[in-house]
Short mmCIF file of C-alpha atoms in Angstrom, two decimals:
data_model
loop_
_atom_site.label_atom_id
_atom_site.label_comp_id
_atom_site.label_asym_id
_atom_site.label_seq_id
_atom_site.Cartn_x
_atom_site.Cartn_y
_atom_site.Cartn_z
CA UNK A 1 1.18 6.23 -8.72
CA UNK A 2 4.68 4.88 -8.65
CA UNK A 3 7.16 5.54 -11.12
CA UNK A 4 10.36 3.01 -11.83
CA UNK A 5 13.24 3.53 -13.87
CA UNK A 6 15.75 0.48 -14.38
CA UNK A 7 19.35 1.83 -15.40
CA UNK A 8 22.34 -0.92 -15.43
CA UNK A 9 22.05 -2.69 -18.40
CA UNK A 10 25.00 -3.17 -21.27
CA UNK A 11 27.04 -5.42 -23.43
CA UNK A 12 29.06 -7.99 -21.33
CA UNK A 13 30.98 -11.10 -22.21
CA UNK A 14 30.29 -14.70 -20.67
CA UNK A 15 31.19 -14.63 -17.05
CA UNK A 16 31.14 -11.22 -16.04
CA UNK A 17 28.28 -9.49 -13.34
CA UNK A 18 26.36 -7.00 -13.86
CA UNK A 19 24.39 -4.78 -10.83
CA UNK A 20 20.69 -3.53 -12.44
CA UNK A 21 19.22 -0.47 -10.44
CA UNK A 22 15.40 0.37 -10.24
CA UNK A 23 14.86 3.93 -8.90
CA UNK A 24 11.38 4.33 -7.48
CA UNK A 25 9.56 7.42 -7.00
CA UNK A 26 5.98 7.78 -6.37
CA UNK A 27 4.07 6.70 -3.15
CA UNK A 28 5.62 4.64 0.16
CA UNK A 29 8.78 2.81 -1.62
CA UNK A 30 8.80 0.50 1.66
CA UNK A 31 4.94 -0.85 1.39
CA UNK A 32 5.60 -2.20 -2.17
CA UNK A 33 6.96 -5.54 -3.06
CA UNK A 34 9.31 -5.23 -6.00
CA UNK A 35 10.11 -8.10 -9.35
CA UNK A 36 12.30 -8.08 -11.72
CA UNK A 37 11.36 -10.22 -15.12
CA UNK A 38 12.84 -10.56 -18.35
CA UNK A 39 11.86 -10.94 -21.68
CA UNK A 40 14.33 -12.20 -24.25
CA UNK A 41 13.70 -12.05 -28.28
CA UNK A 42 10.83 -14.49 -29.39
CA UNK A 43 10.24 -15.78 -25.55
CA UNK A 44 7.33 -14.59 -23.06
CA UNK A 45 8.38 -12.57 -20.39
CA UNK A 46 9.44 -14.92 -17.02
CA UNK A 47 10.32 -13.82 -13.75
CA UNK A 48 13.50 -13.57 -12.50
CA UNK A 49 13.64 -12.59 -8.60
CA UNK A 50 11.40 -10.50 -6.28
CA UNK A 51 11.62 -8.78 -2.55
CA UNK A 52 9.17 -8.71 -0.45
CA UNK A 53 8.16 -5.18 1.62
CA UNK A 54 8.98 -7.41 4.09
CA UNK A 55 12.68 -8.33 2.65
CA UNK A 56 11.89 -12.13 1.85
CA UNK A 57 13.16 -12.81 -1.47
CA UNK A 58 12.63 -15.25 -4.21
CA UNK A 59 15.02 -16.06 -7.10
CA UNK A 60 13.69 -18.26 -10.46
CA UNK A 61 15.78 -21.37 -10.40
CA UNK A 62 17.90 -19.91 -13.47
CA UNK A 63 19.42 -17.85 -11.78
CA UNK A 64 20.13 -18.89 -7.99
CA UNK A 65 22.95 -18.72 -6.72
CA UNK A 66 24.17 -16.04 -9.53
CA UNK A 67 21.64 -13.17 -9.22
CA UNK A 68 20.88 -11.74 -5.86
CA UNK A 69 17.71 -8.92 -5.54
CA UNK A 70 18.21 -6.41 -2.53
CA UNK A 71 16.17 -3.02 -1.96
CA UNK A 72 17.52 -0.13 -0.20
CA UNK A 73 14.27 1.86 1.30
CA UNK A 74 16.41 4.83 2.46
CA UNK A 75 17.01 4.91 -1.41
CA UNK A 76 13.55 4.00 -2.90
CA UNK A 77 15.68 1.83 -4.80
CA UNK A 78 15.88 -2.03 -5.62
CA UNK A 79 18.84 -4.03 -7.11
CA UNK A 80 19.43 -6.74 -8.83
CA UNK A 81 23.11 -8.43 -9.12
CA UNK A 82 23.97 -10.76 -11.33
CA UNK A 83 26.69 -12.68 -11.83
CA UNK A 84 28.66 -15.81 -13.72
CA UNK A 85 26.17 -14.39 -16.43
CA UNK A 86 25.59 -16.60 -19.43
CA UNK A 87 24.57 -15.89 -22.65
CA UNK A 88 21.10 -17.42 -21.85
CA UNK A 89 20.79 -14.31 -19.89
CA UNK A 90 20.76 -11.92 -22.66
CA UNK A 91 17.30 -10.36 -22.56
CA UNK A 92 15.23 -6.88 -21.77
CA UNK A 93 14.95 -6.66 -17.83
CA UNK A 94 12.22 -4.99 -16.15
CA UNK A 95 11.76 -3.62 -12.79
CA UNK A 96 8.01 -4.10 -11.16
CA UNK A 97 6.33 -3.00 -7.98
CA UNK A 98 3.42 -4.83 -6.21
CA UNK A 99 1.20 -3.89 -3.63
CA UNK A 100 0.95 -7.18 -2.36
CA UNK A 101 3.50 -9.65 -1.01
CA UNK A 102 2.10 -12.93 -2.23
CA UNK A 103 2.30 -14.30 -5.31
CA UNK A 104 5.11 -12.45 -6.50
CA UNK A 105 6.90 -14.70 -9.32
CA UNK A 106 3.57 -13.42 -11.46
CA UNK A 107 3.81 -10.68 -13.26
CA UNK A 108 -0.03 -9.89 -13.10
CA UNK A 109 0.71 -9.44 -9.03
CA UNK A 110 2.12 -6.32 -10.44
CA UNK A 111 0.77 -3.03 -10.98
CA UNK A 112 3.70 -0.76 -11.85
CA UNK A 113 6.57 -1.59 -14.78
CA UNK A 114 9.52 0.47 -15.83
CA UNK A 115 10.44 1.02 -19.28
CA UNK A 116 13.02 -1.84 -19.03
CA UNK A 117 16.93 -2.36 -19.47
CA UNK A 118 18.77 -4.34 -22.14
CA UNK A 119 21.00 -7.12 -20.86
CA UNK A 120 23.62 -8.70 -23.47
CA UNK A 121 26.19 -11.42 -23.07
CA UNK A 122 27.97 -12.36 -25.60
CA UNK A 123 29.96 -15.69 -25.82
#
């Protein structure tokens, strides 16, 4: 069983970055694959960015070159930095682990969610 908890989140204007932490506990942090998605008011939930176990990393086309996922195994931790946020970013962000290291812009590659963080930008 793994256990995430994503702290980071706030109230920040157009333009400003924001760091997201996910704080694993639980079995081997290094073996998993870890997501973060997003789910904004009246939308389905859509992934964001994801890092492999094996450190390859994928960003949604939203948000490249402006959001950046690392993981620090030392830390059973994951982050995700975002910057130049818009107000299109405004949305609950959630932290997920995989055991797998394919297929990892779907959520149902995922078996473990945190509770979530709340992301606003305002104009």
């Amino acid at each position: 069983q793994v256990q995430l908890v994503e702290t980071g989140g706030g109230l920040v204007q157009a333009g400003d970055s924001l760091r997201l932490s996910c704080a694993a506990s639980g079995r081997n942090f290094r073996q998993l694959s870890v997501g973060w998605f997003r789910q904004a008011p009246g939308k389905e939930r859509e992934f964001v960015a994801a890092i492999s176990n094996m450190e390859r990393t994928y960003h949604a086309d939203s948000v490249k070159g402006r959001f950046t996922i690392s993981r620090d195994n030392a830390k059973n931790a994951a982050y995700l930095q975002m910057n130049s946020l818009i107000t299109a970013d405004t949305a609950v962000y959630y932290c997920a682990a995989s055991q797998t290291a394919y297929g990892l812009t779907f959520d149902i590659e995922y078996t473990y969610w945190g509770q979530g963080t709340q992301v606003t930008v305002s104009s």
